[in-house]
Tab-separated table of C-alpha atoms in Angstrom:
chain	number	residue	atom	x	y	z
A	1	MET	CA	226.055	74.069	152.970
A	2	SER	CA	223.206	72.972	150.783
A	3	LEU	CA	220.438	70.003	151.395
A	4	LEU	CA	222.438	67.718	149.132
A	5	GLN	CA	225.700	68.289	151.127
A	6	ALA	CA	223.939	67.625	154.325
A	7	GLU	CA	222.055	64.717	152.914
A	8	GLY	CA	225.397	63.280	151.727
A	9	ARG	CA	226.815	63.701	155.144
A	10	LEU	CA	223.925	61.797	156.874
A	11	VAL	CA	224.255	58.937	154.325
A	12	ASN	CA	227.882	58.826	155.414
A	13	TRP	CA	226.721	58.724	159.180
A	14	ILE	CA	224.176	56.109	158.492
A	15	LYS	CA	226.356	53.471	155.987
A	16	SER	CA	230.046	54.216	157.240
A	17	ARG	CA	230.581	51.943	160.060
A	18	SER	CA	234.501	51.228	159.549
A	19	PRO	CA	236.262	53.975	161.803
A	20	ASN	CA	233.910	53.272	164.866
A	21	ALA	CA	233.565	56.558	165.265
A	22	PHE	CA	230.016	56.819	166.519
A	23	VAL	CA	228.548	55.137	169.648
A	24	PRO	CA	225.036	53.275	168.906
A	25	SER	CA	222.605	56.020	168.163
A	26	TYR	CA	219.028	56.374	169.454
A	27	ILE	CA	218.489	59.489	166.868
A	28	GLY	CA	216.095	58.489	163.906
A	29	HIS	CA	217.457	59.169	160.560
A	30	GLU	CA	214.250	60.416	159.431
A	31	LEU	CA	213.914	63.023	162.444
A	32	VAL	CA	217.720	64.027	161.151
A	33	PHE	CA	216.651	64.623	157.563
A	34	GLU	CA	213.892	66.026	158.397
A	35	GLU	CA	215.710	69.008	160.564
A	36	ALA	CA	217.936	69.341	157.490
A	37	ARG	CA	215.156	70.044	155.251
A	38	LYS	CA	213.764	72.458	157.613
A	39	ALA	CA	217.099	74.322	158.093
A	40	ASP	CA	217.280	74.380	153.851
A	41	THR	CA	213.979	75.956	153.839
A	42	ARG	CA	215.083	78.577	156.497
A	43	ARG	CA	218.235	79.406	154.205
A	44	GLN	CA	216.126	79.867	151.100
A	45	THR	CA	213.874	82.163	152.666
A	46	GLY	CA	216.761	84.154	154.435
A	47	THR	CA	215.600	83.180	157.879
A	48	ALA	CA	218.761	81.076	158.928
A	49	LYS	CA	219.435	80.894	162.719
A	50	SER	CA	223.148	81.251	162.178
A	51	PRO	CA	226.233	80.423	159.835
A	52	ILE	CA	226.097	76.735	161.259
A	53	ASP	CA	222.068	76.053	160.496
A	54	GLY	CA	221.413	72.765	159.145
A	55	GLN	CA	225.383	71.844	159.779
A	56	LEU	CA	226.132	68.424	161.294
A	57	ILE	CA	227.767	68.744	164.408
A	58	ALA	CA	228.851	65.559	166.276
A	59	LEU	CA	229.289	65.535	169.844
A	60	LYS	CA	231.807	63.368	171.988
A	61	ASP	CA	230.082	60.595	174.193
A	62	ASN	CA	230.603	62.958	177.393
A	63	PHE	CA	228.651	65.825	176.634
A	64	CYS	CA	225.139	65.269	178.338
A	65	THR	CA	222.174	65.302	176.054
A	66	LEU	CA	218.365	64.401	176.400
A	67	SER	CA	217.841	62.664	173.330
A	68	GLU	CA	220.599	60.090	173.776
A	69	PRO	CA	222.512	58.111	176.556
A	70	THR	CA	225.565	59.727	178.081
A	71	THR	CA	228.227	56.466	178.740
A	72	CYS	CA	231.449	57.893	178.315
A	73	ALA	CA	232.498	54.751	176.733
A	74	SER	CA	231.879	53.013	180.133
A	75	LYS	CA	230.083	50.142	181.589
A	76	ILE	CA	229.200	51.622	184.548
A	77	LEU	CA	227.518	54.328	182.702
A	78	GLU	CA	225.781	51.916	180.384
A	79	GLY	CA	222.117	53.298	179.633
A	80	PHE	CA	222.726	56.636	181.740
A	81	ARG	CA	220.294	59.447	180.560
A	82	SER	CA	220.907	62.754	182.047
A	83	PRO	CA	217.919	64.961	182.891
A	84	TYR	CA	219.674	68.077	181.049
A	85	ALA	CA	221.872	69.093	178.286
A	86	ALA	CA	224.935	70.564	178.277
A	87	THR	CA	225.225	74.100	177.617
A	88	VAL	CA	227.310	73.921	174.195
A	89	VAL	CA	224.360	71.435	173.210
A	90	GLN	CA	221.804	74.028	174.211
A	91	LYS	CA	223.617	76.788	172.118
A	92	LEU	CA	224.317	74.399	169.074
A	93	LYS	CA	220.646	73.449	168.842
A	94	ALA	CA	219.559	77.032	169.195
A	95	ALA	CA	221.835	78.066	166.228
A	96	GLY	CA	220.061	75.303	164.080
A	97	ALA	CA	222.979	73.018	164.151
A	98	ILE	CA	221.939	69.110	163.894
A	99	ILE	CA	223.401	66.465	166.303
A	100	PRO	CA	223.565	63.280	164.272
A	101	GLY	CA	224.872	61.167	167.353
A	102	LYS	CA	227.613	61.033	169.779
A	103	THR	CA	231.174	59.893	168.886
A	104	ASN	CA	233.553	56.874	170.457
A	105	LEU	CA	236.152	57.719	172.961
A	106	ASP	CA	238.699	56.540	175.431
A	107	GLU	CA	236.588	55.654	178.836
A	108	PHE	CA	236.031	58.829	180.718
A	109	GLY	CA	238.609	60.663	178.349
A	110	MET	CA	241.321	58.399	179.726
A	111	GLY	CA	243.762	57.582	176.998
A	112	SER	CA	245.748	58.746	173.781
A	113	HIS	CA	244.249	56.221	171.096
A	114	SER	CA	240.638	55.717	171.520
A	115	THR	CA	240.981	52.221	172.710
A	116	HIS	CA	239.760	52.146	176.156
A	117	SER	CA	235.965	51.871	175.341
A	118	ILE	CA	233.276	49.367	175.562
A	119	PHE	CA	232.054	50.311	172.150
A	120	GLY	CA	235.628	49.121	170.965
A	121	HIS	CA	238.387	50.825	169.673
A	122	VAL	CA	238.400	53.506	166.797
A	123	GLU	CA	240.258	52.999	163.841
A	124	SER	CA	242.226	56.051	161.581
A	125	PRO	CA	240.082	56.432	158.563
A	126	LEU	CA	243.101	58.217	157.166
A	127	ARG	CA	245.768	55.324	157.741
A	128	LYS	CA	243.934	52.029	158.038
A	129	GLY	CA	245.029	49.784	160.898
A	130	PHE	CA	246.555	52.892	162.715
A	131	SER	CA	245.768	54.384	165.683
A	132	VAL	CA	243.357	57.546	165.577
A	133	GLY	CA	244.484	59.119	168.430
A	134	GLY	CA	242.362	60.066	171.884
A	135	SER	CA	240.601	60.379	173.855
A	136	SER	CA	238.688	62.420	171.069
A	137	GLY	CA	239.169	59.903	168.705
A	138	GLY	CA	235.713	59.388	167.434
A	139	SER	CA	235.329	62.815	166.990
A	140	ALA	CA	238.214	63.110	164.678
A	141	ALA	CA	237.304	59.796	162.688
A	142	ALA	CA	234.058	61.533	162.072
A	143	VAL	CA	235.016	64.615	160.669
A	144	GLU	CA	237.831	62.835	158.644
A	145	ASN	CA	235.216	60.442	157.208
A	146	ASP	CA	233.111	63.263	156.101
A	147	GLN	CA	230.010	61.787	158.548
A	148	CYS	CA	229.876	65.560	159.673
A	149	LEU	CA	231.005	68.908	159.368
A	150	ALA	CA	232.491	69.443	162.657
A	151	ALA	CA	232.776	67.668	165.822
A	152	LEU	CA	233.049	68.800	169.643
A	153	GLY	CA	235.742	66.816	172.037
A	154	THR	CA	236.990	67.378	175.237
A	155	ASP	CA	240.913	68.502	175.666
A	156	THR	CA	242.470	67.687	178.954
A	157	GLY	CA	246.015	67.138	177.991
A	158	GLY	CA	245.770	66.785	174.121
A	159	SER	CA	242.662	64.958	173.507
A	160	VAL	CA	241.713	67.118	170.442
A	161	ARG	CA	244.881	68.159	169.273
A	162	LEU	CA	246.501	64.791	169.086
A	163	PRO	CA	243.704	62.890	167.526
A	164	ALA	CA	243.378	66.056	164.701
A	165	ALA	CA	246.948	65.624	163.926
A	166	TRP	CA	247.220	61.882	163.156
A	167	THR	CA	244.018	62.188	161.165
A	168	GLY	CA	245.095	65.328	158.652
A	169	ILE	CA	242.480	67.917	160.354
A	170	ALA	CA	242.345	70.989	162.564
A	171	GLY	CA	241.669	70.766	166.497
A	172	PHE	CA	241.471	73.672	168.626
A	173	LYS	CA	241.720	73.920	172.264
A	174	PRO	CA	240.587	77.291	173.717
A	175	SER	CA	241.723	79.281	176.600
A	176	TYR	CA	240.609	77.544	179.958
A	177	GLY	CA	237.093	78.879	181.028
A	178	MET	CA	235.907	80.542	177.679
A	179	ILE	CA	233.676	77.600	177.099
A	180	SER	CA	230.940	76.417	179.227
A	181	ARG	CA	231.876	72.866	180.843
A	182	TRP	CA	228.221	72.331	182.438
A	183	GLY	CA	227.052	69.384	181.430
A	184	VAL	CA	230.346	67.845	180.281
A	185	VAL	CA	231.393	64.794	182.402
A	186	ALA	CA	234.355	65.744	184.086
A	187	TYR	CA	237.670	64.146	183.890
A	188	ALA	CA	240.405	66.917	185.600
A	189	ASN	CA	238.577	69.903	186.272
A	190	SER	CA	241.363	72.651	186.383
A	191	LEU	CA	242.513	71.225	182.996
A	192	ASP	CA	239.245	70.020	181.203
A	193	THR	CA	238.580	72.224	177.905
A	194	VAL	CA	235.638	71.796	175.437
A	195	GLY	CA	237.367	71.787	172.111
A	196	VAL	CA	236.201	72.115	168.338
A	197	ILE	CA	237.592	69.627	165.490
A	198	ALA	CA	237.066	70.289	161.872
A	199	ARG	CA	238.705	70.119	158.277
A	200	GLN	CA	239.252	73.781	158.134
A	201	VAL	CA	240.252	76.455	160.909
A	202	GLU	CA	237.421	78.834	159.592
A	203	THR	CA	234.834	76.092	160.663
A	204	ILE	CA	236.270	75.552	163.823
A	205	LYS	CA	236.096	79.599	164.225
A	206	LEU	CA	232.305	79.547	163.250
A	207	VAL	CA	231.658	77.149	166.005
A	208	TYR	CA	233.949	78.500	168.591
A	209	GLY	CA	232.068	81.928	168.000
A	210	ILE	CA	228.731	79.898	168.826
A	211	ILE	CA	229.741	78.017	171.904
A	212	ASN	CA	231.966	80.685	173.408
A	213	GLY	CA	230.375	82.783	176.170
A	214	PHE	CA	229.860	83.158	179.960
A	215	ASP	CA	227.669	80.468	181.853
A	216	SER	CA	226.660	81.280	185.312
A	217	ARG	CA	226.185	77.553	185.981
A	218	ASP	CA	229.698	76.618	185.458
A	219	PRO	CA	232.041	78.178	188.063
A	220	THR	CA	235.045	77.681	186.123
A	221	SER	CA	233.588	79.912	183.264
A	222	LEU	CA	235.370	83.231	182.802
A	223	PRO	CA	232.839	86.031	183.702
A	224	GLU	CA	231.695	88.946	181.587
A	225	ALA	CA	233.762	91.665	183.379
A	226	THR	CA	237.139	89.404	182.691
A	227	ARG	CA	236.386	88.620	179.150
A	228	LEU	CA	235.848	92.549	178.746
A	229	ARG	CA	239.345	93.226	180.306
A	230	ILE	CA	240.846	90.644	178.028
A	231	SER	CA	239.138	92.246	175.029
A	232	ALA	CA	240.349	95.745	176.110
A	233	GLN	CA	244.165	94.496	176.506
A	234	LEU	CA	243.873	93.064	173.039
A	235	GLN	CA	242.326	96.168	171.461
A	236	ARG	CA	245.458	98.222	173.299
A	237	ARG	CA	247.670	96.122	171.456
A	238	GLY	CA	245.958	96.558	167.888
A	239	ARG	CA	245.878	94.090	165.085
A	240	LEU	CA	249.286	92.586	164.603
A	241	GLN	CA	250.666	92.442	160.941
A	242	SER	CA	253.889	90.820	161.059
A	243	LEU	CA	253.791	88.388	163.979
A	244	ARG	CA	256.991	87.621	165.891
A	245	ILE	CA	256.808	83.577	166.346
A	246	GLY	CA	258.562	81.952	168.986
A	247	VAL	CA	260.535	78.579	168.427
A	248	PRO	CA	261.040	76.729	171.591
A	249	VAL	CA	264.310	74.881	171.587
A	250	GLU	CA	263.220	71.959	174.243
A	251	TYR	CA	260.717	70.935	171.394
A	252	ASN	CA	263.642	69.884	169.375
A	253	THR	CA	264.046	66.722	171.182
A	254	LYS	CA	265.479	63.401	170.143
A	255	GLU	CA	262.051	61.420	169.984
A	256	LEU	CA	260.909	63.697	167.538
A	257	GLN	CA	260.685	62.103	164.162
A	258	PRO	CA	262.612	63.344	161.108
A	259	PRO	CA	259.700	63.785	158.990
A	260	ILE	CA	257.617	65.619	161.399
A	261	LYS	CA	260.821	67.825	162.330
A	262	TYR	CA	261.068	68.730	158.514
A	263	SER	CA	257.363	69.708	158.186
A	264	TRP	CA	258.240	71.889	161.359
A	265	LEU	CA	261.026	73.620	159.726
A	266	LYS	CA	259.011	74.027	156.164
A	267	THR	CA	256.165	75.514	158.178
A	268	LEU	CA	258.471	78.130	159.751
A	269	GLU	CA	260.089	78.753	156.507
A	270	ARG	CA	256.951	79.685	155.071
A	271	LEU	CA	255.754	81.845	157.921
A	272	LYS	CA	258.841	83.759	157.358
A	273	ARG	CA	258.267	84.427	153.442
A	274	LYS	CA	254.751	85.848	154.858
A	275	GLY	CA	256.713	88.467	156.563
A	276	HIS	CA	256.546	86.952	160.310
A	277	SER	CA	259.994	86.962	162.267
A	278	LEU	CA	261.161	83.750	163.836
A	279	HIS	CA	262.785	84.005	167.312
A	280	ARG	CA	264.186	81.407	169.821
A	281	ILE	CA	262.783	80.982	172.898
A	282	SER	CA	263.244	78.640	176.065
A	283	LEU	CA	260.350	76.865	177.782
A	284	PRO	CA	262.772	74.917	180.547
A	285	ALA	CA	259.712	73.787	183.012
A	286	THR	CA	258.409	71.757	179.525
A	287	ARG	CA	260.660	68.918	180.333
A	288	SER	CA	258.817	68.191	183.707
A	289	ALA	CA	255.298	69.158	182.444
A	290	LEU	CA	254.095	65.820	181.190
A	291	SER	CA	255.301	64.037	184.682
A	292	ALA	CA	253.333	66.877	186.201
A	293	TYR	CA	250.310	66.469	184.298
A	294	TYR	CA	250.338	62.671	185.289
A	295	VAL	CA	249.890	63.502	188.921
A	296	VAL	CA	247.616	66.319	188.508
A	297	ALA	CA	245.136	64.822	186.330
A	298	PRO	CA	244.910	61.688	187.995
A	299	ALA	CA	244.433	63.119	191.487
A	300	GLU	CA	241.285	65.279	190.151
A	301	ALA	CA	240.048	62.063	188.432
A	302	SER	CA	240.471	60.158	191.454
A	303	SER	CA	238.028	62.689	193.362
A	304	ASN	CA	235.846	63.070	190.231
A	305	LEU	CA	235.070	59.537	189.559
A	306	ALA	CA	234.279	58.608	193.145
A	307	LYS	CA	230.745	59.144	192.779
A	308	TYR	CA	230.381	56.579	190.197
A	309	ASP	CA	229.699	53.748	192.870
A	310	GLY	CA	226.364	51.921	191.926
A	311	VAL	CA	224.506	54.309	194.263
A	312	ARG	CA	224.458	57.751	193.463
A	313	TYR	CA	225.682	57.101	189.816
A	314	GLY	CA	226.268	54.120	187.775
A	315	MET	CA	225.274	50.542	187.136
A	316	MET	CA	225.452	48.694	190.471
A	317	SER	CA	227.073	44.961	190.795
A	318	TYR	CA	226.410	42.871	193.694
A	319	SER	CA	229.103	41.416	195.356
A	320	SER	CA	227.393	37.899	195.680
A	321	SER	CA	223.751	36.727	194.717
A	322	ASP	CA	222.595	37.906	198.187
A	323	PRO	CA	223.080	41.682	198.516
A	324	SER	CA	222.978	41.669	202.334
A	325	SER	CA	225.844	39.417	202.374
A	326	GLY	CA	228.158	42.136	204.053
A	327	GLU	CA	230.554	42.154	201.144
A	328	VAL	CA	232.079	45.407	199.945
A	329	LEU	CA	229.468	46.613	197.599
A	330	TYR	CA	231.392	49.743	195.871
A	331	ALA	CA	234.515	47.795	195.104
A	332	LYS	CA	232.884	45.012	193.137
A	333	THR	CA	230.692	47.618	191.314
A	334	ARG	CA	233.838	49.932	190.657
A	335	GLY	CA	236.114	46.531	189.636
A	336	ARG	CA	233.656	45.177	187.285
A	337	ASN	CA	232.328	48.162	185.236
A	338	LEU	CA	235.363	50.387	185.172
A	339	GLY	CA	238.086	49.865	182.736
A	340	ASN	CA	241.575	49.077	183.659
A	341	GLU	CA	242.923	52.415	182.575
A	342	VAL	CA	240.609	54.172	184.548
A	343	GLN	CA	241.201	52.107	187.527
A	344	LYS	CA	244.846	52.519	186.938
A	345	ARG	CA	244.543	56.316	187.138
A	346	ILE	CA	242.276	56.318	190.154
A	347	LEU	CA	244.807	54.335	191.948
A	348	LEU	CA	247.706	56.716	191.054
A	349	GLY	CA	245.571	59.582	191.874
A	350	SER	CA	244.561	58.507	195.381
A	351	TYR	CA	247.898	57.590	195.951
A	352	SER	CA	249.223	61.168	195.193
A	353	LEU	CA	246.560	62.761	197.549
A	354	SER	CA	247.450	60.526	200.242
A	355	ALA	CA	248.995	61.721	203.325
A	356	GLU	CA	252.307	60.087	202.833
A	357	ALA	CA	252.642	61.283	199.372
A	358	VAL	CA	250.802	64.435	199.030
A	359	ASN	CA	253.901	66.594	199.355
A	360	ASN	CA	256.133	64.731	197.436
A	361	TYR	CA	253.842	64.196	194.359
A	362	PHE	CA	250.818	66.377	194.220
A	363	ILE	CA	252.213	69.555	195.819
A	364	ARG	CA	255.495	69.550	193.909
A	365	ALA	CA	253.437	68.638	190.515
A	366	GLN	CA	251.593	72.032	191.344
A	367	LYS	CA	254.648	74.046	191.668
A	368	VAL	CA	255.833	72.387	188.131
A	369	ARG	CA	252.708	73.435	186.929
A	370	ARG	CA	253.263	77.261	188.219
A	371	LEU	CA	256.697	76.897	186.437
A	372	VAL	CA	255.226	75.997	182.955
A	373	GLN	CA	253.096	78.878	183.259
A	374	ARG	CA	255.807	81.417	184.082
A	375	ASP	CA	258.003	79.926	181.252
A	376	PHE	CA	254.884	80.809	178.615
A	377	ASN	CA	254.266	84.448	180.459
A	378	LYS	CA	258.028	85.038	180.089
A	379	ALA	CA	258.212	84.212	176.324
A	380	PHE	CA	254.787	86.228	175.124
A	381	ALA	CA	255.022	89.979	174.661
A	382	LEU	CA	251.384	90.267	175.790
A	383	SER	CA	250.924	90.069	179.523
A	384	HIS	CA	248.537	87.314	181.188
A	385	PRO	CA	245.445	89.244	181.836
A	386	LEU	CA	244.710	86.812	185.039
A	387	ILE	CA	248.135	87.383	186.709
A	388	ASP	CA	249.404	90.405	188.435
A	389	GLU	CA	252.690	89.813	188.240
A	390	PRO	CA	255.823	91.077	185.982
A	391	ASP	CA	256.384	87.794	184.204
A	392	HIS	CA	256.526	89.114	180.987
A	393	PRO	CA	259.991	90.150	179.129
A	394	ILE	CA	261.135	93.703	178.446
A	395	ALA	CA	259.100	95.357	175.817
A	396	GLY	CA	259.993	94.285	172.255
A	397	ASN	CA	261.453	90.890	173.302
A	398	GLY	CA	258.496	88.942	173.678
A	399	VAL	CA	256.918	86.743	171.198
A	400	ASP	CA	253.163	86.639	169.818
A	401	VAL	CA	252.687	83.085	169.162
A	402	ILE	CA	254.718	79.908	169.593
A	403	VAL	CA	254.832	77.115	166.784
A	404	THR	CA	255.697	73.574	167.745
A	405	PRO	CA	254.963	70.110	166.120
A	406	THR	CA	251.895	68.657	167.968
A	407	THR	CA	253.314	65.159	168.316
A	408	THR	CA	256.652	63.786	168.241
A	409	ASN	CA	255.543	60.740	165.773
A	410	ASP	CA	253.284	59.138	163.434
A	411	PRO	CA	250.708	57.006	164.895
A	412	PRO	CA	251.426	53.656	165.627
A	413	LEU	CA	249.793	50.585	164.312
A	414	LEU	CA	246.560	49.385	166.333
A	415	GLN	CA	248.028	46.016	166.876
A	416	ASP	CA	251.149	47.192	168.717
A	417	VAL	CA	249.207	49.618	170.945
A	418	LEU	CA	246.502	46.955	171.640
A	419	GLY	CA	249.461	44.685	172.583
A	420	GLU	CA	251.187	47.309	174.955
A	421	GLU	CA	247.837	47.427	176.636
A	422	ALA	CA	247.405	43.815	177.182
A	423	GLN	CA	250.896	43.679	178.802
A	424	GLY	CA	249.884	46.839	180.900
A	425	ASP	CA	252.524	49.084	179.327
A	426	SER	CA	251.145	52.797	179.441
A	427	ALA	CA	254.313	54.581	179.153
A	428	ALA	CA	254.315	54.694	175.422
A	429	GLU	CA	250.730	56.024	175.229
A	430	TYR	CA	251.429	58.724	177.952
A	431	LYS	CA	254.490	59.791	176.025
A	432	ASN	CA	251.728	60.918	173.104
A	433	ASP	CA	250.803	63.836	174.832
A	434	VAL	CA	254.298	65.466	175.650
A	435	PHE	CA	253.835	68.516	173.305
A	436	THR	CA	250.465	69.033	174.074
A	437	VAL	CA	250.227	68.902	177.828
A	438	PRO	CA	252.545	72.392	178.544
A	439	ALA	CA	249.653	74.513	176.911
A	440	SER	CA	247.183	72.702	178.956
A	441	LEU	CA	248.728	72.906	182.104
A	442	ALA	CA	249.193	76.967	181.211
A	443	GLY	CA	245.399	76.837	180.457
A	444	LEU	CA	246.562	78.516	177.080
A	445	PRO	CA	244.744	78.385	173.657
A	446	SER	CA	246.449	76.118	171.323
A	447	LEU	CA	245.277	74.771	167.798
A	448	SER	CA	246.967	71.719	165.986
A	449	VAL	CA	247.097	72.706	162.345
A	450	PRO	CA	247.322	69.669	159.539
A	451	VAL	CA	250.580	69.908	157.271
A	452	GLN	CA	252.201	67.811	154.795
A	453	GLU	CA	255.002	65.563	156.237
A	454	ILE	CA	256.649	65.424	152.906
A	455	ALA	CA	256.076	67.540	149.503
A	456	GLY	CA	254.004	65.613	147.425
A	457	GLN	CA	252.913	62.828	149.788
A	458	GLU	CA	249.429	62.692	151.063
A	459	LEU	CA	250.888	61.940	154.713
A	460	LYS	CA	249.812	64.945	157.036
A	461	THR	CA	250.968	65.554	160.476
A	462	GLY	CA	249.942	68.426	162.784
A	463	MET	CA	251.714	71.926	163.655
A	464	GLN	CA	250.707	73.602	167.051
A	465	VAL	CA	249.921	77.158	167.322
A	466	ILE	CA	249.882	78.569	170.981
A	467	GLY	CA	248.744	81.747	172.217
A	468	GLN	CA	248.930	83.955	175.343
A	469	TYR	CA	245.755	83.432	177.619
A	470	GLY	CA	242.772	84.968	175.977
A	471	ASP	CA	244.645	85.814	172.746
A	472	ASP	CA	242.527	82.789	170.949
A	473	ASP	CA	241.791	84.866	167.697
A	474	LEU	CA	245.195	85.423	166.813
A	475	VAL	CA	246.203	81.632	167.594
A	476	LEU	CA	243.178	80.672	165.009
A	477	ARG	CA	244.428	83.563	162.527
A	478	LEU	CA	247.723	82.252	162.391
A	479	GLY	CA	246.077	78.458	161.983
A	480	LYS	CA	244.578	79.807	158.595
A	481	ASP	CA	247.775	81.662	157.500
A	482	ILE	CA	249.517	77.872	158.075
A	483	GLU	CA	246.626	76.273	156.301
A	484	ALA	CA	246.750	78.529	153.368
A	485	ALA	CA	250.513	78.177	152.710
A	486	ASN	CA	249.999	74.065	152.439
């Protein structure tokens, strides 16, 4: 990218406020321009640090940075500055990437419309007045609005893929543990994954190549020995020319809107013409995946967010003018400084972990999660590299990748979303994740690629490519094929 292109994006970043993609920034514009000029000089002299040297890469505001506050769009963390930068931020800066600012999100990553934020809701730059999706809606809006080349988000149950689908760009959730989460504020530890959003799959591949890798500071990061084992397994399989593509019958639901179903069928037809074969598969546990997710994720969130009490972390709110009055301090602090959606999920999670409910809710949800993972393992030809059990099918009957819609519906009007939230109705919001949650529960790589809904029209939706654990490169490769066909 030339200096002129970089400066064009910087101008967009400075001037464009309509999508509300970025949170208030403390980074000086001149400092960012100066970094772009230095990167341009390095490119001209052949000393560029990496392919993304001088590129603008935005960060969701739950990545810890030294230069900016990290608020997670929550009042309780207003003004909080981390004493360290996240591993992925360090890697990006070492590669010469320029961080222009931090993007808006649902508070602590809890939401599907990027409306639960102290900075106000994010509006889709593609469809004015419509939801951008969430929780990484600010990152998607910034990319679609050409305010940066790419942006990092976090994907717990679809928070990168859903906004990518609704803004007509690409969003990638890698295999769980591939990218370090050290310095990323946790929502649900066993589900949170750092994801990448960009206009093109090739850009995602470049950024992913920079931030992928083991980190000893993150206990969920895949160690080098495991990565080598995965690599050896993929080398034994060799490069696949014609792919066996799985089409799960459970994704053909009555809620699937006709234009999106049409796009799904047309995408499959194009892939077939490219020489790939289509195979009907069944993922029966998919029907229970969403319910399991909304037990597991809030349960982990209730534990993770316990530290935001105004003492260890967060803004303190005294229960009265006298701090020694004896009233409950934590309750007032959390009640006043955490949003309604976050409080709702904390209560839900705390209940599902209670002695009276843990067996009926949390333990059962974990069993459903295991069934979801088994369904995927039975479908894929490649065995799961971390599980030593014969879940995979008879040789020759498994598929290499699975292709589904990313979402059942087009984005709703923001006024409808805000109206449902005002009435306390979260059911419709939770259902948006029905197609993205299964891959998250299984920890599998998943990519949302934009495709046209109807030929000749500008409206786009997302097609989701899901691969076996560790087969991230194949997912990105097929994503490029879908992208090229559209």
